[in-house]
Short mmCIF file of C-alpha atoms and ligand atoms in Angstrom, two decimals:
data_model
loop_
_atom_site.label_atom_id
_atom_site.label_comp_id
_atom_site.label_asym_id
_atom_site.label_seq_id
_atom_site.Cartn_x
_atom_site.Cartn_y
_atom_site.Cartn_z
CA MET D 1 4.84 -4.01 34.35
CA LYS D 2 6.39 -0.75 33.16
CA LYS D 3 3.60 1.74 32.91
CA LYS D 4 4.24 3.20 29.47
CA LEU D 5 3.43 2.16 25.94
CA GLY D 6 5.16 3.68 22.93
CA LEU D 7 3.12 4.51 19.83
CA LEU D 8 3.96 5.72 16.35
CA THR D 9 2.56 5.83 12.83
CA ALA D 10 5.06 5.21 10.02
CA GLY D 11 5.22 4.98 6.24
CA SER D 12 2.69 6.71 4.03
CA ASP D 13 -0.38 8.25 5.64
CA CYS D 14 -3.97 7.20 4.99
CA PRO D 15 -7.45 7.69 6.41
CA GLY D 16 -8.11 5.67 9.56
CA LEU D 17 -4.75 6.16 11.28
CA ASN D 18 -6.23 8.62 13.77
CA ALA D 19 -9.06 6.22 14.55
CA ALA D 20 -6.44 3.60 15.51
CA VAL D 21 -4.39 6.13 17.51
CA ARG D 22 -7.57 7.19 19.32
CA ALA D 23 -8.58 3.61 20.17
CA ILE D 24 -5.16 2.82 21.59
CA GLY D 25 -4.79 6.16 23.37
CA LYS D 26 -8.22 5.99 24.98
CA GLU D 27 -8.13 2.38 26.06
CA VAL D 28 -4.60 1.94 27.27
CA LYS D 29 -5.05 4.26 30.21
CA ALA D 30 -8.63 3.27 31.01
CA THR D 31 -7.99 -0.48 30.96
CA LEU D 32 -4.33 -0.92 31.79
CA GLY D 33 -3.56 2.30 33.62
CA MET D 34 -0.62 2.85 31.28
CA GLU D 35 0.56 6.13 29.80
CA VAL D 36 1.06 6.50 26.05
CA VAL D 37 4.33 7.95 24.83
CA ALA D 38 3.67 8.88 21.21
CA PHE D 39 6.49 9.70 18.80
CA GLN D 40 6.31 12.25 16.03
CA ASP D 41 6.92 11.38 12.40
CA GLY D 42 7.33 7.64 12.73
CA PHE D 43 10.68 6.02 13.49
CA GLN D 44 12.41 9.35 12.90
CA GLY D 45 10.77 10.69 16.07
CA LEU D 46 11.78 7.54 17.94
CA VAL D 47 15.43 7.95 16.95
CA GLU D 48 15.40 11.67 17.71
CA ASP D 49 13.26 11.28 20.85
CA ARG D 50 10.63 13.70 19.60
CA ILE D 51 7.50 13.22 21.68
CA PHE D 52 4.01 14.19 20.59
CA PRO D 53 2.58 16.17 23.52
CA ILE D 54 -0.42 14.39 25.03
CA ASP D 55 -3.05 15.73 27.39
CA ASP D 56 -6.56 14.58 28.36
CA THR D 57 -8.04 15.90 25.14
CA SER D 58 -5.46 14.55 22.69
CA PHE D 59 -7.40 11.50 21.61
CA SER D 60 -10.78 13.21 21.33
CA GLY D 61 -12.25 14.62 18.15
CA ILE D 62 -9.90 12.73 15.83
CA LEU D 63 -11.95 9.65 14.91
CA ALA D 64 -13.29 11.15 11.71
CA THR D 65 -10.15 13.00 10.63
CA GLY D 66 -7.77 11.98 7.84
CA GLY D 67 -3.98 11.62 8.00
CA THR D 68 -2.23 11.09 11.32
CA ILE D 69 -2.01 13.59 14.18
CA LEU D 70 1.37 12.04 15.09
CA GLY D 71 2.91 12.78 11.70
CA THR D 72 4.72 10.13 9.72
CA SER D 73 7.81 9.47 7.61
CA ARG D 74 9.33 6.65 5.62
CA ASP D 75 12.53 6.72 7.68
CA ARG D 76 13.79 3.61 9.42
CA PRO D 77 16.12 3.63 12.43
CA GLN D 78 18.69 1.51 10.62
CA ARG D 79 18.83 3.91 7.66
CA LEU D 80 17.85 7.41 8.56
CA PHE D 81 18.55 10.39 6.34
CA VAL D 82 20.11 13.32 8.18
CA ALA D 83 20.74 16.54 6.25
CA GLY D 84 24.46 17.11 5.84
CA LYS D 85 25.30 13.56 7.01
CA GLY D 86 23.40 11.37 4.55
CA ASP D 87 22.10 8.01 5.76
CA ILE D 88 22.98 7.11 9.34
CA ASP D 89 22.22 4.09 11.52
CA GLY D 90 20.04 5.41 14.34
CA THR D 91 19.22 2.03 15.90
CA GLU D 92 21.14 2.73 19.12
CA ASN D 93 19.37 6.05 19.54
CA ALA D 94 15.99 4.37 19.05
CA LEU D 95 16.83 1.76 21.69
CA GLN D 96 18.01 4.47 24.08
CA THR D 97 14.74 6.38 23.61
CA ILE D 98 12.77 3.24 24.45
CA GLU D 99 14.92 2.69 27.56
CA LYS D 100 14.77 6.32 28.62
CA HIS D 101 10.96 6.38 28.61
CA HIS D 102 10.68 2.96 30.28
CA LEU D 103 8.49 1.64 27.52
CA GLU D 104 6.93 -1.73 28.16
CA GLY D 105 6.27 -2.06 24.43
CA LEU D 106 6.06 -0.16 21.17
CA VAL D 107 3.01 -0.11 18.89
CA CYS D 108 3.85 0.63 15.27
CA ILE D 109 1.01 1.39 12.88
CA GLY D 110 2.12 1.18 9.27
CA GLY D 111 2.58 -0.64 6.00
CA LYS D 112 4.96 -3.29 4.77
CA GLU D 113 8.15 -1.43 5.62
CA THR D 114 6.83 -0.64 9.08
CA GLN D 115 6.20 -4.34 9.68
CA GLU D 116 9.80 -4.99 8.59
CA THR D 117 11.19 -2.28 10.85
CA ALA D 118 9.17 -3.49 13.82
CA TYR D 119 10.51 -7.00 13.18
CA TYR D 120 14.02 -5.56 13.06
CA LEU D 121 13.51 -3.83 16.43
CA MET D 122 12.05 -7.06 17.80
CA GLY D 123 15.39 -8.66 16.91
CA LYS D 124 17.00 -5.98 19.11
CA GLY D 125 14.85 -7.01 22.06
CA VAL D 126 12.00 -4.49 21.73
CA ASN D 127 8.44 -5.63 22.56
CA VAL D 128 6.61 -4.66 19.40
CA ILE D 129 3.02 -4.94 18.22
CA THR D 130 1.98 -3.70 14.79
CA LEU D 131 -1.25 -2.69 13.11
CA PRO D 132 -1.52 -3.05 9.32
CA LYS D 133 -2.23 0.08 7.31
CA ALA D 134 -2.11 0.46 3.53
CA ILE D 135 -4.48 1.88 0.95
CA ASP D 136 -2.89 -0.82 -1.24
CA ASN D 137 -4.12 -3.70 0.99
CA ASP D 138 -0.77 -5.35 0.27
CA ILE D 139 0.13 -6.67 3.72
CA ALA D 140 0.26 -10.45 4.14
CA ALA D 141 -1.66 -12.39 6.81
CA THR D 142 -4.55 -9.97 7.05
CA GLU D 143 -7.71 -9.81 4.98
CA THR D 144 -7.68 -6.05 4.96
CA THR D 145 -5.70 -3.02 6.07
CA ILE D 146 -6.52 0.37 7.52
CA GLY D 147 -7.10 2.88 4.69
CA PHE D 148 -8.09 0.41 2.00
CA ALA D 149 -11.87 0.76 2.46
CA THR D 150 -11.74 4.56 2.26
CA ALA D 151 -9.44 4.57 -0.76
CA LEU D 152 -11.82 2.14 -2.44
CA GLU D 153 -14.71 4.54 -1.86
CA THR D 154 -12.74 7.56 -3.08
CA ALA D 155 -11.52 5.73 -6.17
CA THR D 156 -14.98 4.40 -7.00
CA GLU D 157 -16.53 7.85 -6.69
CA SER D 158 -13.82 9.25 -8.96
CA ILE D 159 -14.46 6.58 -11.59
CA ASP D 160 -18.19 7.32 -11.38
CA ARG D 161 -17.42 10.96 -12.15
CA LEU D 162 -15.28 10.05 -15.14
CA HIS D 163 -18.14 8.14 -16.76
CA SER D 164 -20.12 11.21 -17.82
CA THR D 165 -17.20 13.03 -19.41
CA ALA D 166 -16.06 9.85 -21.20
CA LEU D 167 -19.62 9.37 -22.46
CA SER D 168 -20.10 12.98 -23.56
CA HIS D 169 -16.84 13.08 -25.53
CA HIS D 170 -16.93 9.47 -26.76
CA ARG D 171 -13.46 8.97 -25.38
CA ILE D 172 -11.38 6.31 -23.75
CA LEU D 173 -10.71 7.45 -20.20
CA ILE D 174 -7.87 5.78 -18.38
CA VAL D 175 -7.84 6.23 -14.62
CA GLU D 176 -4.59 5.39 -12.82
CA LEU D 177 -4.69 4.31 -9.19
CA MET D 178 -2.00 3.78 -6.56
CA GLY D 179 -1.19 0.31 -5.30
CA ARG D 180 2.56 -0.17 -5.74
CA ASN D 181 2.89 -3.74 -6.99
CA SER D 182 -0.56 -4.91 -5.89
CA GLY D 183 -3.77 -4.54 -7.84
CA TRP D 184 -6.31 -4.76 -4.99
CA LEU D 185 -7.38 -1.13 -5.10
CA THR D 186 -7.60 -0.95 -8.89
CA LEU D 187 -9.47 -4.24 -9.09
CA GLY D 188 -11.95 -3.32 -6.35
CA ALA D 189 -12.60 0.23 -7.51
CA GLY D 190 -12.55 -0.78 -11.17
CA MET D 191 -15.25 -3.36 -10.52
CA ALA D 192 -17.32 -1.10 -8.26
CA GLY D 193 -16.99 1.77 -10.74
CA GLY D 194 -17.95 -0.41 -13.71
CA ALA D 195 -14.65 -0.07 -15.58
CA ASP D 196 -14.73 -1.87 -18.92
CA VAL D 197 -11.08 -2.80 -18.68
CA ILE D 198 -9.02 -3.37 -15.51
CA ILE D 199 -5.24 -3.63 -15.70
CA ILE D 200 -3.33 -4.76 -12.61
CA PRO D 201 0.35 -5.63 -12.09
CA GLU D 202 -0.53 -9.29 -11.44
CA ILE D 203 -1.80 -9.72 -15.02
CA PRO D 204 0.60 -8.42 -17.70
CA TYR D 205 -1.42 -6.70 -20.44
CA ASN D 206 -1.50 -6.75 -24.19
CA ALA D 207 -2.52 -3.34 -25.60
CA GLU D 208 -3.89 -4.89 -28.80
CA LYS D 209 -6.24 -7.10 -26.78
CA ILE D 210 -7.51 -4.05 -24.91
CA ALA D 211 -8.03 -2.25 -28.23
CA GLU D 212 -10.02 -5.27 -29.48
CA ALA D 213 -12.28 -5.16 -26.41
CA ILE D 214 -12.86 -1.45 -27.01
CA SER D 215 -13.66 -2.04 -30.69
CA VAL D 216 -16.27 -4.60 -29.67
CA ARG D 217 -17.86 -1.90 -27.51
CA THR D 218 -17.71 0.62 -30.37
CA HIS D 219 -19.45 -1.83 -32.71
CA ALA D 220 -22.14 -2.28 -30.07
CA ARG D 221 -22.58 1.54 -30.16
CA LYS D 222 -20.98 2.03 -26.74
CA ASN D 223 -18.92 5.04 -27.67
CA PHE D 224 -16.89 5.43 -24.52
CA SER D 225 -14.71 3.20 -22.37
CA ILE D 226 -13.33 3.43 -18.86
CA ILE D 227 -10.05 1.70 -18.11
CA ALA D 228 -8.86 1.34 -14.51
CA VAL D 229 -5.09 0.96 -14.42
CA ALA D 230 -2.82 0.33 -11.47
CA GLU D 231 0.53 2.05 -11.15
CA ASN D 232 3.27 -0.41 -12.12
CA ILE D 233 1.34 -2.33 -14.74
CA ILE D 234 3.41 -4.52 -17.04
CA PRO D 235 3.02 -4.88 -20.82
CA GLN D 236 3.29 -8.53 -21.94
CA GLU D 237 6.03 -7.71 -24.45
CA TYR D 238 8.23 -6.44 -21.60
CA VAL D 239 7.78 -9.67 -19.70
CA SER D 240 9.09 -11.68 -22.63
CA PHE D 241 11.77 -9.13 -23.60
CA PHE D 242 13.19 -8.79 -20.10
CA GLY D 243 12.81 -12.54 -19.58
CA ARG D 244 15.04 -13.13 -22.62
CA LEU D 245 17.58 -10.58 -21.35
CA GLU D 246 17.66 -12.26 -17.92
CA SER D 247 18.22 -15.74 -19.33
CA ALA D 248 20.92 -14.50 -21.73
CA ASN D 249 22.62 -12.83 -18.77
CA ALA D 250 22.38 -16.04 -16.72
CA ARG D 251 23.84 -17.99 -19.66
CA ILE D 252 26.82 -15.82 -20.49
CA ARG D 253 27.83 -14.19 -17.20
CA VAL D 254 28.79 -15.36 -13.75
CA GLY D 255 29.26 -13.95 -10.25
CA ARG D 256 29.50 -10.20 -9.69
CA GLU D 257 29.22 -9.37 -13.37
CA ARG D 258 25.97 -11.32 -13.67
CA GLU D 259 24.60 -9.60 -10.56
CA SER D 260 25.52 -6.17 -11.84
CA VAL D 261 23.93 -6.71 -15.27
CA SER D 262 20.89 -8.22 -13.55
CA GLY D 263 20.64 -5.02 -11.48
CA GLN D 264 20.78 -2.93 -14.66
CA ILE D 265 18.04 -5.04 -16.25
CA GLN D 266 15.90 -4.57 -13.14
CA GLY D 267 16.50 -0.81 -13.39
CA PHE D 268 15.27 -0.75 -17.00
CA LYS D 269 12.30 -2.88 -16.04
CA ASN D 270 11.30 -0.44 -13.31
CA GLN D 271 11.74 2.45 -15.70
CA TYR D 272 9.50 0.98 -18.35
CA ARG D 273 6.79 -0.67 -16.28
CA GLY D 274 3.86 1.32 -15.07
CA SER D 275 3.71 3.78 -17.91
CA THR D 276 0.06 4.70 -18.26
CA ALA D 277 0.95 7.32 -20.88
CA TYR D 278 2.56 4.60 -23.00
CA LEU D 279 -0.64 2.55 -22.81
CA ALA D 280 -2.77 5.61 -23.66
CA ASN D 281 -0.67 6.41 -26.76
CA ARG D 282 -0.90 2.88 -28.02
CA LEU D 283 -4.65 2.64 -27.48
CA GLU D 284 -5.20 5.90 -29.32
CA LYS D 285 -3.15 4.54 -32.21
CA PHE D 286 -4.87 1.14 -32.29
CA THR D 287 -8.48 2.37 -31.88
CA GLY D 288 -8.37 5.84 -33.42
CA LEU D 289 -10.31 7.07 -30.37
CA GLU D 290 -9.33 10.07 -28.29
CA THR D 291 -7.78 8.84 -25.06
CA ARG D 292 -7.30 10.78 -21.83
CA VAL D 293 -5.57 9.88 -18.57
CA ALA D 294 -6.63 10.85 -15.02
CA ILE D 295 -4.13 10.04 -12.27
CA LEU D 296 -5.78 9.86 -8.86
CA GLY D 297 -2.50 9.61 -6.92
CA TYR D 298 -2.49 11.16 -3.45
CA ILE D 299 -6.21 12.00 -3.60
CA LEU D 300 -6.64 8.34 -2.63
CA ARG D 301 -4.76 8.88 0.63
CA GLY D 302 -6.67 11.98 1.64
CA GLY D 303 -9.92 12.79 3.37
CA ALA D 304 -11.95 11.41 6.23
CA PRO D 305 -11.97 7.66 6.90
CA SER D 306 -15.02 5.69 5.80
CA ALA D 307 -17.25 4.07 8.39
CA GLY D 308 -15.60 0.73 7.52
CA ASP D 309 -12.12 2.09 8.24
CA ARG D 310 -13.22 3.66 11.52
CA LEU D 311 -14.66 0.33 12.64
CA LEU D 312 -11.60 -1.59 11.50
CA ALA D 313 -9.12 0.79 13.13
CA THR D 314 -11.07 0.85 16.39
CA GLN D 315 -11.24 -2.94 16.49
CA LEU D 316 -7.55 -3.35 15.69
CA GLY D 317 -6.59 -0.71 18.25
CA THR D 318 -8.55 -2.28 21.07
CA ALA D 319 -7.39 -5.80 20.13
CA CYS D 320 -3.85 -4.45 20.36
CA ILE D 321 -4.46 -3.32 23.94
CA SER D 322 -5.72 -6.82 24.85
CA LEU D 323 -2.41 -8.17 23.55
CA VAL D 324 -0.45 -5.64 25.58
CA ALA D 325 -2.43 -6.74 28.64
CA ASP D 326 -1.37 -10.34 27.92
CA HIS D 327 2.25 -9.34 27.16
CA GLN D 328 1.84 -10.86 23.72
CA TYR D 329 4.42 -9.12 21.56
CA GLY D 330 6.16 -9.77 18.26
CA VAL D 331 2.84 -9.85 16.44
CA MET D 332 0.75 -7.89 13.98
CA VAL D 333 -2.97 -7.59 14.71
CA GLY D 334 -4.47 -8.85 11.47
CA ILE D 335 -8.02 -9.58 10.37
CA HIS D 336 -8.94 -13.20 9.79
CA GLN D 337 -12.54 -14.14 8.90
CA GLY D 338 -13.58 -10.67 9.90
CA LEU D 339 -12.04 -10.78 13.37
CA PRO D 340 -8.81 -9.31 14.79
CA VAL D 341 -6.16 -11.96 15.43
CA PRO D 342 -2.48 -11.78 16.38
CA VAL D 343 -0.13 -13.04 13.66
CA PRO D 344 3.61 -13.58 14.36
CA LEU D 345 5.52 -10.85 12.54
CA LYS D 346 7.76 -13.38 10.85
CA GLN D 347 4.68 -14.62 8.94
CA VAL D 348 4.11 -11.08 7.67
CA VAL D 349 7.54 -9.70 6.85
CA GLY D 350 8.80 -10.28 3.32
CA VAL D 351 5.63 -12.14 2.32
CA PRO D 352 3.99 -10.66 -0.78
CA LYS D 353 0.20 -10.36 -1.11
CA PRO D 354 -0.61 -10.15 -4.81
CA VAL D 355 -4.18 -10.49 -6.06
CA PRO D 356 -4.58 -14.22 -6.88
CA ILE D 357 -5.51 -14.42 -10.55
CA ASN D 358 -8.44 -16.69 -9.71
CA HIS D 359 -9.69 -14.40 -6.93
CA PRO D 360 -13.53 -14.32 -6.71
CA TRP D 361 -13.53 -10.61 -7.64
CA ILE D 362 -11.67 -11.38 -10.87
CA LEU D 363 -13.93 -14.33 -11.67
CA SER D 364 -17.05 -12.20 -11.18
CA ALA D 365 -15.62 -9.33 -13.21
CA ARG D 366 -14.87 -11.68 -16.09
CA ARG D 367 -18.45 -12.96 -15.98
CA VAL D 368 -19.81 -9.45 -16.53
CA GLY D 369 -17.47 -8.97 -19.47
CA THR D 370 -14.63 -6.98 -17.91
CA CYS D 371 -11.44 -7.22 -19.96
CA PHE D 372 -8.15 -7.77 -18.08
CA GLY D 373 -6.01 -7.06 -21.11
CA GLU D 374 -4.77 -10.58 -21.74
O1 LIG N 1 1.93 2.60 0.06
C1 LIG N 1 0.98 3.55 -0.20
C2 LIG N 1 1.33 4.37 -1.37
O2 LIG N 1 0.35 5.37 -1.43
C3 LIG N 1 1.47 3.62 -2.68
O3 LIG N 1 0.26 3.27 -3.24
C4 LIG N 1 2.30 4.59 -3.50
O4 LIG N 1 3.00 3.96 -4.53
C5 LIG N 1 3.23 5.12 -2.47
O5 LIG N 1 2.57 5.03 -1.22
C6 LIG N 1 3.66 6.55 -2.68
O6 LIG N 1 4.51 6.88 -1.62
P1 LIG N 1 5.18 8.29 -1.27
O7 LIG N 1 4.29 8.95 -0.26
O8 LIG N 1 6.48 7.93 -0.68
O9 LIG N 1 5.26 9.06 -2.55
#
């Protein structure tokens, strides 16, 4: 066995990455006698052979810290932005770095794109293992992801804080949460924070229905409302409008022209979806109530990891080392029924993980009267 294991964190940062880095860094030497070669700033550091300096103290004192000591970036070897050159293909450089350091394998901790990139490198003959991280919890084949638990806590606490100001001013308060195209974080935090309305990308909304739900509250003398909204929410009218455009395009155009118009339609769709301000304006108009928006954004990625994320990251990190010991590569360490399990990367890559619309969380929320804007 070659005595070195590569390690990097890629994609967006989140709390819990350092806990995973620590688990891997501490155990790999103790159990397997291997050295860790850690790369700075994700795949960019791999391509550029930028090593994070490691000594005996490197993996101590980081369990409870946010972000990633290794640094991260969204760059991928196959499309790397270099100032003055634009996008270059750095795959060969990445492979040379792996060869140069005699890496037995490469552990990539990251989100969806990182899983894809690891799978790509696997296709080039690299022994990869991945760990799932995402405050969005949007990675397939795992019940949860590093960072989600902490973001859920942060978001819930923020919603709790918005209650008093909404109540005092008798306002509608819309809180927007990250999540890309998945509503897990908004749904979880919305429920835990007692939001009256929860809008997620999986359920296109109707602003008039939301206004009706708020009017019912007003008539019951509840003079404030909290609405948890995911980024990238979709108004129902856009679904039908863009649907009509798409089918007209499919009817009247063929080949390249159809593809190009389809691309333009997609562009408009992306531009118009996810506008929380648009929703706020319409609700103010329909209800006559003052409406304010709070965007939590990057706050959700900051801070110390929760106890749950520290436990998760430590378990995933040590499970990863067991896989290295068994030479089991080409897998992501996911969580299934609460336990770490290896999942072949091809079952992860390109597989979406939307919130199922009959998910138990949604069913419970409906039973306590939460409106989903339909
Ligand atoms: O994937 C995590 C995430 O925080 C998403 O929720 C958000 O849409 C995105 O990253 C923002 O990414 P960036 O750091 O590239 O702005």
